[in-house]
Amino acid sequence: MTPQVQQTLQQLQQQRTEPFCAYLYDLAALRQHISAMRRALPTGCELFYAAKANPEAPVLHALSDYVDGFEAASGGELSWLREQVPGKPLIFGGPGKLESELQQAVQHGVDVLHVESLTELCRLHAIAQRENQTVKVLLRMNVALEGIGGTRLMMGGKPTPFGLDEEELPAALSEIAASPRLSLHGFHFHLMSHQLDVDNHLALMRLYLEKVQMWCERWQLSIALINVGGGIGINYADPTQHFDWARFCQRLPDIVSVSQARGWTLRFECGRYIAAGCGYYVMEVLDIKKNLGEWFAIGRGGTHHFRTPAAQSHNHPFSVMRREQNPAWIYNEQVTLVGQLCTPKDVLARQQPVAALAVGDWLVFSLAGAYAWNISHQNFLMHSPPEVFWLGREAGR
Ligand SMILES: *Cc1c(COP(=O)(O)O)cnc(C)c1O
């Protein structure tokens, strides 16, 4: 927790008498983080933000000075990004794009369109013809991992709905060659998320480059860009051991020099690693009870606001903000932290050691800035939404 967040929460805790439930975002911390990420990245690389991690306007505005552009994964995100960050380059990707969404992307003049299948390529060809617009295309590829380690969440390296099979590449290349309105700008990979291992990720980058090199030689392709995806990981189990972006970037130049020699730019499109750290979800403890031998603390709110721990099946890191005047109900116990939903799945952290806890105390869950509020089933049980606080908001934004 940054000192600003701590101070704000302490003040709020002193003022509030009704059970509290809120998201709090630290935009100054977000700006600092993205600026450090940016500084570490060698030349020859670009950094995009995958908006689906957290598309809140203040987040997009805070990032827009530091990123090269934004990735949209739906027509909705595309319109939203056009409105919120006008003039910034946009990518449109994702499976199952509607024809109307492809058309919207072509009309908007997105920087580049990521194509996920041969069907989509045909649809795009027809739309580009009709709109009389040249469209730059990246082909999203799924490839076998060839000895490289995977992570907890795999979008590729095994059968998935994402990207083209290498066997389909000749057909895709012919389709593009036959279409005067489609131009092959490069290739796109996003094979895994939750990457915590620098060596593994470097090996993955090398595999991407080898593949692209091979395809370019085999089919005499001339391309400009390789999008190496996102997937840089946050370590929820041990927040001191997130992916080491600085060390990764220090070792990137070897890889970048290979791509630069061929005239290729490397583009990252990260979501979680950029946004997770700036967000906090806070629940006030409503009840503490022992049930068949185990302690439970029931907080105001739950996984309908903050689905991240349920979605990832992890115990989410948290800290307790005691109300000073409150005598503790329990000391040094293992406590399961749950919300208000009538389902045993409404668990944010299981059997966690807690030094002291009372009703009225606050549970502060960190790393709640990405895939949190926006992935939650907010209408389940019709509880009221959390309050939202933005720290470090700049004037006019
Ligand atoms: C979701 C997504 C990302 C961002 O992934 P993170 O794990 O949040 O970095 C990047 N690229 C594609 C294609 C995605 O679907």
mmCIF file of C-alpha atoms and ligand atoms in Angstrom, residues 50 52-53 71 140 188 190 192-194 229-232 269-273 371, ligand 1:
data_model
loop_
_atom_site.group_PDB
_atom_site.id
_atom_site.type_symbol
_atom_site.label_atom_id
_atom_site.label_comp_id
_atom_site.label_asym_id
_atom_site.label_seq_id
_atom_site.Cartn_x
_atom_site.Cartn_y
_atom_site.Cartn_z
ATOM 1 C CA ALA A 50 -4.650 -4.175 -23.498
ATOM 2 C CA LYS A 52 -9.681 -5.312 -21.291
ATOM 3 C CA ALA A 53 -7.522 -5.511 -18.137
ATOM 4 C CA GLU A 71 -5.495 -2.830 -27.818
ATOM 5 C CA ARG A 140 -2.253 -14.250 -34.957
ATOM 6 C CA HIS A 188 0.918 -11.651 -33.605
ATOM 7 C CA HIS A 190 -0.146 -14.200 -27.293
ATOM 8 C CA MET A 192 0.300 -17.425 -22.280
ATOM 9 C CA SER A 193 -0.643 -15.199 -19.389
ATOM 10 C CA HIS A 194 0.629 -15.116 -15.754
ATOM 11 C CA GLY A 229 1.501 -10.189 -26.842
ATOM 12 C CA GLY A 230 1.091 -9.538 -23.142
ATOM 13 C CA GLY A 231 0.945 -12.100 -20.372
ATOM 14 C CA ILE A 232 3.575 -10.574 -18.084
ATOM 15 C CA GLU A 269 0.483 -5.425 -25.453
ATOM 16 C CA CYS A 270 0.328 -5.841 -21.702
ATOM 17 C CA GLY A 271 -2.713 -5.618 -19.463
ATOM 18 C CA ARG A 272 -2.451 -7.210 -16.036
ATOM 19 C CA TYR A 273 1.138 -6.226 -15.310
ATOM 20 C CA TYR A 371 -9.365 -8.094 -14.251
HETATM 21 C C1 LIG B 1 -5.821 -10.239 -22.766
HETATM 22 C C2 LIG B 1 -4.821 -10.116 -23.835
HETATM 23 C C3 LIG B 1 -3.631 -9.419 -23.598
HETATM 24 C C4 LIG B 1 -3.247 -8.906 -22.242
HETATM 25 O O1 LIG B 1 -2.881 -9.987 -21.438
HETATM 26 P P1 LIG B 1 -2.269 -9.728 -19.976
HETATM 27 O O2 LIG B 1 -2.054 -11.095 -19.441
HETATM 28 O O3 LIG B 1 -3.277 -8.951 -19.236
HETATM 29 O O4 LIG B 1 -0.994 -8.972 -20.181
HETATM 30 C C5 LIG B 1 -2.769 -9.245 -24.659
HETATM 31 N N1 LIG B 1 -3.056 -9.739 -25.886
HETATM 32 C C6 LIG B 1 -4.176 -10.424 -26.141
HETATM 33 C C7 LIG B 1 -4.426 -10.931 -27.505
HETATM 34 C C8 LIG B 1 -5.095 -10.640 -25.124
HETATM 35 O O5 LIG B 1 -6.195 -11.345 -25.378
#
